[in-house]
mmCIF file of C-alpha atoms in Angstrom:
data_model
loop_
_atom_site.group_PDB
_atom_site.id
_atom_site.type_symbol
_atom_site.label_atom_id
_atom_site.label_comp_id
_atom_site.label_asym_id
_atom_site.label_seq_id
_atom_site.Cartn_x
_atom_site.Cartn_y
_atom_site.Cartn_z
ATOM 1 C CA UNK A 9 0.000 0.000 0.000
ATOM 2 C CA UNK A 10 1.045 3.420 -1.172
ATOM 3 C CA UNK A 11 2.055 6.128 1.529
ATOM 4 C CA UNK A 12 -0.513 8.202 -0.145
ATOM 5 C CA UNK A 13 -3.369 5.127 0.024
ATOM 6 C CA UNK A 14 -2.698 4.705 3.454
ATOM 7 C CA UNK A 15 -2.559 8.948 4.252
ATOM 8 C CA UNK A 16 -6.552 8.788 2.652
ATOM 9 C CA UNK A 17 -7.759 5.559 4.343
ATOM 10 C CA UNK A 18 -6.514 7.612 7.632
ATOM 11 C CA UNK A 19 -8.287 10.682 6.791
ATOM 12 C CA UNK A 20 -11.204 9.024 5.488
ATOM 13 C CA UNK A 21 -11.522 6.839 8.979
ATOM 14 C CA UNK A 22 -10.656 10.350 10.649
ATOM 15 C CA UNK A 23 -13.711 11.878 9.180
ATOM 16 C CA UNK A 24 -16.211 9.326 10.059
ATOM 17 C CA UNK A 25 -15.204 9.022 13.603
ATOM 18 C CA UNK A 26 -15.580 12.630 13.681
ATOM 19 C CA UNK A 27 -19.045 12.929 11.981
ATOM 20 C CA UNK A 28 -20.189 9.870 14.080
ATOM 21 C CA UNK A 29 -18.538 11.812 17.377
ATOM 22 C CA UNK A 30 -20.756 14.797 16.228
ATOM 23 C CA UNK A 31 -23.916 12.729 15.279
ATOM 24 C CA UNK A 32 -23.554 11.192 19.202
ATOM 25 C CA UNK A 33 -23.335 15.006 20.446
ATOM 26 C CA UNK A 34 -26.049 15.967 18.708
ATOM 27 C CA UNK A 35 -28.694 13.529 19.788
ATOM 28 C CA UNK A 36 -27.536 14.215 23.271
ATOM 29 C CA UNK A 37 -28.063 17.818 23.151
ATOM 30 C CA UNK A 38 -31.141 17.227 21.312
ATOM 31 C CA UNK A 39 -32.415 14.749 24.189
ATOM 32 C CA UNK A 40 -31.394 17.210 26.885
ATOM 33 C CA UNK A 41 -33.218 20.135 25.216
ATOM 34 C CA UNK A 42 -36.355 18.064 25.873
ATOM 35 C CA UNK A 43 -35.658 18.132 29.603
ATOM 36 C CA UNK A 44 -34.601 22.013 29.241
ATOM 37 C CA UNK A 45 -38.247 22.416 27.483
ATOM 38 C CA UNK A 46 -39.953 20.669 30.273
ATOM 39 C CA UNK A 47 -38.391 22.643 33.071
ATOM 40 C CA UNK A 48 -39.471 26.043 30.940
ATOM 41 C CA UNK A 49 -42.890 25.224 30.705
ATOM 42 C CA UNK A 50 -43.478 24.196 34.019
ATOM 43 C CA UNK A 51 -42.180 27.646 35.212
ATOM 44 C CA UNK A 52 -43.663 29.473 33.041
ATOM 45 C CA UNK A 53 -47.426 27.655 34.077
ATOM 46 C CA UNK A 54 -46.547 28.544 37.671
ATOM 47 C CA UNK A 55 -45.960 31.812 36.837
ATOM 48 C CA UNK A 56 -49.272 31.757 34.915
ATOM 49 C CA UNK A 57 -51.030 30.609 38.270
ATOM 50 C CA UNK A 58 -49.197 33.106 40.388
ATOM 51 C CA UNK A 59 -50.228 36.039 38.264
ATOM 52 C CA UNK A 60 -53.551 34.806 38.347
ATOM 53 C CA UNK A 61 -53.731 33.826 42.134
ATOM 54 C CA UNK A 62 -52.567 37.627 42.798
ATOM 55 C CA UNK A 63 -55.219 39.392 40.718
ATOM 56 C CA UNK A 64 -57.921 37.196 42.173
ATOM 57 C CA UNK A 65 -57.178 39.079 45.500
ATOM 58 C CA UNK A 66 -58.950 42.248 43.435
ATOM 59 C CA UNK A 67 -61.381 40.457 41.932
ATOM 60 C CA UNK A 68 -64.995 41.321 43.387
ATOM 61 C CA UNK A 69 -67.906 38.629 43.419
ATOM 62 C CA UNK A 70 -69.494 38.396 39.311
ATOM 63 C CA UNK A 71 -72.612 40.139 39.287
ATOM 64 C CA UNK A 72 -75.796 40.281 36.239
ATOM 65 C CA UNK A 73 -74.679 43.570 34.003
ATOM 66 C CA UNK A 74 -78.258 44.126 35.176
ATOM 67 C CA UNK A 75 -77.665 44.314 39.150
ATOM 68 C CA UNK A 76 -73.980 45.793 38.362
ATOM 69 C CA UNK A 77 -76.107 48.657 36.294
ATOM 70 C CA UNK A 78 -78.633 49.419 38.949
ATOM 71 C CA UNK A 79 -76.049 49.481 41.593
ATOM 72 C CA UNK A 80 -73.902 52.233 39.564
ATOM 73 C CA UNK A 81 -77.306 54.179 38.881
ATOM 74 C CA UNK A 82 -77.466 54.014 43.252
ATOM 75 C CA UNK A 83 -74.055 55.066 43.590
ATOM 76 C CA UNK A 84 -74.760 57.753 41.270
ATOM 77 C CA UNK A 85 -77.694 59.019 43.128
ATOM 78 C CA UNK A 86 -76.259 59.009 46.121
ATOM 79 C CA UNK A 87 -72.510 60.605 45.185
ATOM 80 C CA UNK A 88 -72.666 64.222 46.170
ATOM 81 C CA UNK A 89 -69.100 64.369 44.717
ATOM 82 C CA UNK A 90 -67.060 65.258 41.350
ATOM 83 C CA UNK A 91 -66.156 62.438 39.516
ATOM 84 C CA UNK A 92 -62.750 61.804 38.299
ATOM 85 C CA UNK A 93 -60.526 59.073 37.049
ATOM 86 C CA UNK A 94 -59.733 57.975 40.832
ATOM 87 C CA UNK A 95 -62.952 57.401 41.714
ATOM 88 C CA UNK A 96 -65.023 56.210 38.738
ATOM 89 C CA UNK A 97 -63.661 52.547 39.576
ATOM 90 C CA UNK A 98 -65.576 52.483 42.745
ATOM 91 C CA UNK A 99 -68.552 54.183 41.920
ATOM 92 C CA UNK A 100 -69.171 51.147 38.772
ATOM 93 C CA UNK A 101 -67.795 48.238 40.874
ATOM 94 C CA UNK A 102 -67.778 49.547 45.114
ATOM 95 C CA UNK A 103 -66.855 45.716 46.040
ATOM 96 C CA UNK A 104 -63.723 45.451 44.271
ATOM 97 C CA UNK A 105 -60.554 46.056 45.895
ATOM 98 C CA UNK A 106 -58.718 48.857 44.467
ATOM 99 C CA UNK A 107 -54.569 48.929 43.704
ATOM 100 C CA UNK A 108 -52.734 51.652 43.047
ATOM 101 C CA UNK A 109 -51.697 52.044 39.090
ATOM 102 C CA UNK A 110 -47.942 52.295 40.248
ATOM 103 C CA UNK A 111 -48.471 49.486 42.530
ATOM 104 C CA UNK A 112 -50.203 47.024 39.579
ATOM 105 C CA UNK A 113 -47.303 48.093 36.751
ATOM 106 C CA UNK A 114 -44.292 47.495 39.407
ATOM 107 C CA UNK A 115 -45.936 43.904 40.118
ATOM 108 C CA UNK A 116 -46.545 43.514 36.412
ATOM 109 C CA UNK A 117 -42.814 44.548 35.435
ATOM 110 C CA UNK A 118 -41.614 42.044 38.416
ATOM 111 C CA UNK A 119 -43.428 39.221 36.759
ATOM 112 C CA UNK A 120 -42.431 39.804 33.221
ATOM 113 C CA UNK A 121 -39.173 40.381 34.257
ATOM 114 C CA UNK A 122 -39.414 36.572 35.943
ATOM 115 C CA UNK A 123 -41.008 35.067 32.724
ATOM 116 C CA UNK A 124 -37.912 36.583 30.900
ATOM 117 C CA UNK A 125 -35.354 34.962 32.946
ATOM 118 C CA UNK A 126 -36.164 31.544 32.559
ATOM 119 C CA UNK A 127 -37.209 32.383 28.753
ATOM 120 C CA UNK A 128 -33.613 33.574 28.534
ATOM 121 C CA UNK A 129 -31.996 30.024 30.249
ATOM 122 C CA UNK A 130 -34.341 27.936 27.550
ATOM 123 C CA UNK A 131 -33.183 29.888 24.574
ATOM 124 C CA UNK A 132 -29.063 29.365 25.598
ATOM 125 C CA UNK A 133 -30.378 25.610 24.620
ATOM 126 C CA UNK A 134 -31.873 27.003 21.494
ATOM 127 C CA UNK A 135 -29.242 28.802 20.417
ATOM 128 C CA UNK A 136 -26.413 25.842 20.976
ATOM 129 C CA UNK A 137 -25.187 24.524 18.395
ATOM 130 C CA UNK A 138 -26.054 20.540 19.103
ATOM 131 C CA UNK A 139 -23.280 19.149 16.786
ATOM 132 C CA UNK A 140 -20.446 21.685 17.398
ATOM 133 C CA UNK A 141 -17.206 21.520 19.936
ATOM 134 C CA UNK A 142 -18.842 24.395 21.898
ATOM 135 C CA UNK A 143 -22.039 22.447 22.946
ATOM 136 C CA UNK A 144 -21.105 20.601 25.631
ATOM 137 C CA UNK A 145 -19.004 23.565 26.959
ATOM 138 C CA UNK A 146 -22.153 25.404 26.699
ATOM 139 C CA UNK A 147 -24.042 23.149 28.540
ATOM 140 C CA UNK A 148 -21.445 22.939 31.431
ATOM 141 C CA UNK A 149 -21.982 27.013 31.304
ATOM 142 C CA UNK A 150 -25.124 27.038 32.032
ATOM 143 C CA UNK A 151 -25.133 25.600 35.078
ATOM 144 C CA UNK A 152 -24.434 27.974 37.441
ATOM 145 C CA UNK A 153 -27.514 29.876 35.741
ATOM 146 C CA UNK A 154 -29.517 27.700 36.550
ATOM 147 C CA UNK A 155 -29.025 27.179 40.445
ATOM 148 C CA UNK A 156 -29.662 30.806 40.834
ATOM 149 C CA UNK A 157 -32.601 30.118 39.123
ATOM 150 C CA UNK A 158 -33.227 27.330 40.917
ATOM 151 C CA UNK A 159 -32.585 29.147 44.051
ATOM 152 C CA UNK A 160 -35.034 31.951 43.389
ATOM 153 C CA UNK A 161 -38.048 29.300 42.261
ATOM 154 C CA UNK A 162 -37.586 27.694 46.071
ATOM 155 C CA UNK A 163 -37.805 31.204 47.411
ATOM 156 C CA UNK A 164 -40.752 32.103 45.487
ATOM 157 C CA UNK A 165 -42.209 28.819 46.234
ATOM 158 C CA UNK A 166 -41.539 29.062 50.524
ATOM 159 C CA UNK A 167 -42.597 32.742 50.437
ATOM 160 C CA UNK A 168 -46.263 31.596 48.775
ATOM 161 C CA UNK A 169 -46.578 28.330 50.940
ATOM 162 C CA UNK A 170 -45.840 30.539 54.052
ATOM 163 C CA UNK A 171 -48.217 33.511 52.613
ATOM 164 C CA UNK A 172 -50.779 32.796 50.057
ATOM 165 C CA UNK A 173 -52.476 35.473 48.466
ATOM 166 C CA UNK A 174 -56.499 36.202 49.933
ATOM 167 C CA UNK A 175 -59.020 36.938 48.174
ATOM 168 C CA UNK A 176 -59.420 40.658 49.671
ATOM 169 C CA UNK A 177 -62.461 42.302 47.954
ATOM 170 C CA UNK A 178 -65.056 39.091 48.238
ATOM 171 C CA UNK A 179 -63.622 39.013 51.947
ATOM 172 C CA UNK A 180 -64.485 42.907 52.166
ATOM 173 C CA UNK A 181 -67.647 42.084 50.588
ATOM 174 C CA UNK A 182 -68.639 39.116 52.856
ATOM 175 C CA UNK A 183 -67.174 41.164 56.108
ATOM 176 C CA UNK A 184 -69.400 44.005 55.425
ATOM 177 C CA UNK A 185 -72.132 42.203 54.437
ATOM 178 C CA UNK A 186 -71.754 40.137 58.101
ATOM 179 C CA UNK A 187 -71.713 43.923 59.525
ATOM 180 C CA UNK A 188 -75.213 44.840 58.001
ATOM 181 C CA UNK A 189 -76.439 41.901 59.407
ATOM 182 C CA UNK A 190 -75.621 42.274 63.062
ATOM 183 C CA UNK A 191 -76.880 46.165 62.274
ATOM 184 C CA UNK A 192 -80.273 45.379 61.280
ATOM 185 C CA UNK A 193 -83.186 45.673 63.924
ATOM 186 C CA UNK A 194 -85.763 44.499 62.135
ATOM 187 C CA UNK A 195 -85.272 40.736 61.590
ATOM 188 C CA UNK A 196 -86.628 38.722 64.596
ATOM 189 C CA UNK A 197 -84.178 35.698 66.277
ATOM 190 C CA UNK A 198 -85.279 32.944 63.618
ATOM 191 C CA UNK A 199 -84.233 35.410 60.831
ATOM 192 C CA UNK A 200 -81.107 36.523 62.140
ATOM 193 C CA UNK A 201 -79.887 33.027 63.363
ATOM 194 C CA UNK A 202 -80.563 32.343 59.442
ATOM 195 C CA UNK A 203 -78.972 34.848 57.656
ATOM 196 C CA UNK A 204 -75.760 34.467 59.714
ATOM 197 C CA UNK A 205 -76.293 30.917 58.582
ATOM 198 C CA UNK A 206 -76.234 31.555 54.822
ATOM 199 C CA UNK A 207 -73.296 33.896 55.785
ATOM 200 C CA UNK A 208 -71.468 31.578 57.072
ATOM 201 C CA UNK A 209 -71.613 28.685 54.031
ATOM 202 C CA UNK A 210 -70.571 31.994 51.919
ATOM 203 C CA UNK A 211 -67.260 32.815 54.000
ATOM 204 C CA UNK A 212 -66.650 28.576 54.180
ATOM 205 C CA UNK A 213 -67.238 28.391 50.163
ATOM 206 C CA UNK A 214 -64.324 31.605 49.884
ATOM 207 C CA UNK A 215 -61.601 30.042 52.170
ATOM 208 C CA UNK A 216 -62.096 27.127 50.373
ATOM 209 C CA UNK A 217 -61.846 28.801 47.156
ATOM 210 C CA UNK A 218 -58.679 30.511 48.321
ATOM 211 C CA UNK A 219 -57.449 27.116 49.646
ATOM 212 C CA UNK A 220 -57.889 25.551 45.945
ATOM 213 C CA UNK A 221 -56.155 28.687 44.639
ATOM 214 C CA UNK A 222 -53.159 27.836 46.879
ATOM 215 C CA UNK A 223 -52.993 23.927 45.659
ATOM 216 C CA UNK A 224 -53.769 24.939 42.030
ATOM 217 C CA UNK A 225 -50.455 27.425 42.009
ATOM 218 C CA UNK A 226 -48.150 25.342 44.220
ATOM 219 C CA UNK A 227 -48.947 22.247 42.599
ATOM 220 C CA UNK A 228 -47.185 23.881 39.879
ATOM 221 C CA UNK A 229 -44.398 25.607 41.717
ATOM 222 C CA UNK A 230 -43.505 22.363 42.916
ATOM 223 C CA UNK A 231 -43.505 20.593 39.421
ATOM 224 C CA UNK A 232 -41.033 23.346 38.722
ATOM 225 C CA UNK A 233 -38.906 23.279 41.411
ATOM 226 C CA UNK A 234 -38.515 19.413 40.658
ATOM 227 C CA UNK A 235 -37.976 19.449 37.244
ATOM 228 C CA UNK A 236 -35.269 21.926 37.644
ATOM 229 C CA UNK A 237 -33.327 19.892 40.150
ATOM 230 C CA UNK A 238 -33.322 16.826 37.709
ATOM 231 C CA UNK A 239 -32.081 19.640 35.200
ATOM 232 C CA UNK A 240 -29.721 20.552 37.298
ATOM 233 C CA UNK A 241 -28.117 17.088 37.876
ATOM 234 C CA UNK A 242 -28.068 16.802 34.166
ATOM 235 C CA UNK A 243 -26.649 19.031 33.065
ATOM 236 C CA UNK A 244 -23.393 18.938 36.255
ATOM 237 C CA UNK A 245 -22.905 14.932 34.702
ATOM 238 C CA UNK A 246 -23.995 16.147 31.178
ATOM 239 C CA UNK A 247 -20.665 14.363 29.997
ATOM 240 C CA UNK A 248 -20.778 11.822 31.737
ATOM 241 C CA UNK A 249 -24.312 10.807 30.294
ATOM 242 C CA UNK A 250 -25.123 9.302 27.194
ATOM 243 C CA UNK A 251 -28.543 9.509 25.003
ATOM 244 C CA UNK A 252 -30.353 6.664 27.168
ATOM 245 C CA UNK A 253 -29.622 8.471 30.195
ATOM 246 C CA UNK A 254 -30.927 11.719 29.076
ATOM 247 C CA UNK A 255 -33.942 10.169 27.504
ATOM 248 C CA UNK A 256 -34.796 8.127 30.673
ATOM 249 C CA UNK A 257 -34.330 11.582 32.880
ATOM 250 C CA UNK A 258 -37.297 13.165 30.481
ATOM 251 C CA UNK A 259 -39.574 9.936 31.245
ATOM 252 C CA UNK A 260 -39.139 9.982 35.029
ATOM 253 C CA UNK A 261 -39.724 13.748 34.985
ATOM 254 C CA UNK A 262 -42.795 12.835 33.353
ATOM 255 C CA UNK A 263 -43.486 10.457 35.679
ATOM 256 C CA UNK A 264 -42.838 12.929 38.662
ATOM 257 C CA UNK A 265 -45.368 15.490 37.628
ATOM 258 C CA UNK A 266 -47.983 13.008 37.433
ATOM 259 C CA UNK A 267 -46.895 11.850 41.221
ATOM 260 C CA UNK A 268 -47.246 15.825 42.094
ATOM 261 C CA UNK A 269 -50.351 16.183 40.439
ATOM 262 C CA UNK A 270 -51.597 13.581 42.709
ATOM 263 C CA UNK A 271 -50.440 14.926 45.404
ATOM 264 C CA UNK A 272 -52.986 16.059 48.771
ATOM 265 C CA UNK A 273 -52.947 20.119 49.576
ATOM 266 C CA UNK A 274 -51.274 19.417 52.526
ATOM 267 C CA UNK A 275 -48.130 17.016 50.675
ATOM 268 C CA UNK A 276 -47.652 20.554 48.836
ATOM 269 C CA UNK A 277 -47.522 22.449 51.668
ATOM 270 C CA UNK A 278 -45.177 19.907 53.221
ATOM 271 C CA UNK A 279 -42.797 20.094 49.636
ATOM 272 C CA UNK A 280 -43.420 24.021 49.867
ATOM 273 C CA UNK A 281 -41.916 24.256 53.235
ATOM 274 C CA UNK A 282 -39.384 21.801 52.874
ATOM 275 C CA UNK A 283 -38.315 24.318 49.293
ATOM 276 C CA UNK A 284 -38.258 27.444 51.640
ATOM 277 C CA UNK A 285 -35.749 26.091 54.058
ATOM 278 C CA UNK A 286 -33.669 24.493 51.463
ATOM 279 C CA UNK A 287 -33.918 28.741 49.824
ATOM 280 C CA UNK A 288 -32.786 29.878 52.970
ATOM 281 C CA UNK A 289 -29.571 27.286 53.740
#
């Protein structure tokens, strides 16, 4: 065999290791971008629930446009007052809680700006390129990104287990409707005893309405916070892992979120708890 027969058989066996190599490294980051994907949309559902958990604290009780109109033409009636755009909210709807504008647009920044950062750690997946000699380094990168990330989801997740959000205006609502009751002179015994009754399946039918609203939102905090810790340990032995591994890590993560979803109120509360003191070490 001729030196220069033997020079292409070496670089012909040198370029299918390599493509082969890159082929490997590409269905590895492909199968890790899977769990990456999971991990983003289970954070960004929980931060779907907690938005929606905090502006059901303003949310009054639904009412018939009818009723809602003939309560506005009362208000109206009875408002001896100039009306202006800080007031015109609580003459149409008096039982809603009211936030200030500045208030509502800082909480609204603070939960896009959330959103963003854990858009941001999905896209550095995006944007690797799965076959190339940077991949892996990029993987090892992001890392440290994402136990800060990690590290803020527990903290999020302890500070909602250990304070849920209320729902403030039907409680105003119910509180002052409790009020007129004990104020009125006219109903005898029977009738009172009655309408504190009824008042009282009311306030039982909100705290368990605000207890759902809890389990709804930390049943997906805690999906989160799980899926990100099996991230995390993929991506610190991401070289030491091969496309089985990876794969397997994206079924049991499936299989985890169904165990959460099954999960009683009080098991969340218990995983909830257990994330704020692991925030706090």
């Amino acid at each position: 065999m001729t030196a220069s027969k033997f020079s292409q058989i070496c670089r012909t066996t040198l370029i299918v290791a390599t493509l082969s190599l890159l082929a490997a490294c590409s269905q590895k980051a492909e199968t890790l971008k899977l769990s990456v994907t999971q991990f983003g949309t289970a954070t960004q559902a929980a931060f779907d629930s907690y938005g929606t958990a905090y502006d059901a604290q303003f949310t009054s009780f639904s009412k018939a446009p009818s009723a809602q109109r003939d309560e506005f033409v009362t208000n109206m009636t009875d408002f001896t007052g100039t009306v202006s755009a800080s007031n015109i909210d609580v003459l149409i709807d008096p039982d809603g809680a009211k936030i200030d504008p500045s208030v509502a647009r800082q909480w609204q920044d603070t939960l896009s700006g959330l959103r963003t950062q854990y858009q941001q750690f999905v896209a550095i997946f995006d944007n690797i390129e799965a076959g190339s000699a940077l991949g892996a380094s990029a993987v090892t990168q992001s890392g440290p990104i994402l136990e800060k990330l990690r590290g803020q989801l527990a903290t999020i997740t302890g500070d909602f287990t250990k304070n849920p959000p209320q729902l403030l205006a039907k409680r105003s609502t119910l509180i002052a409707k409790l009020n007129a009751i004990r104020a009125d002179k006219t109903d005898d015994q029977d009738a009172h005893t009655l309408r504190y009754q009824l008042w009282w399946q009311d306030w039982q039918a909100l705290t368990e309405a605000e207890k759902q609203m809890q389990t709804d939102t930390l049943r997906k905090f805690v999906s989160a916070n799980t899926l990100g810790n099996r991230l995390q340990n993929q991506i610190d032995n991401y070289a030491r892992l091969d496309v089985a591994s990876l794969l397997s890590a994206v079924e049991q993560g499936i299989s985890l979120v169904g165990d959460i979803n099954k999960m009683s109120p009080q098991e969340l509360i218990t995983q909830g708890t257990a994330l704020a003191q692991t925030a706090t070490n």
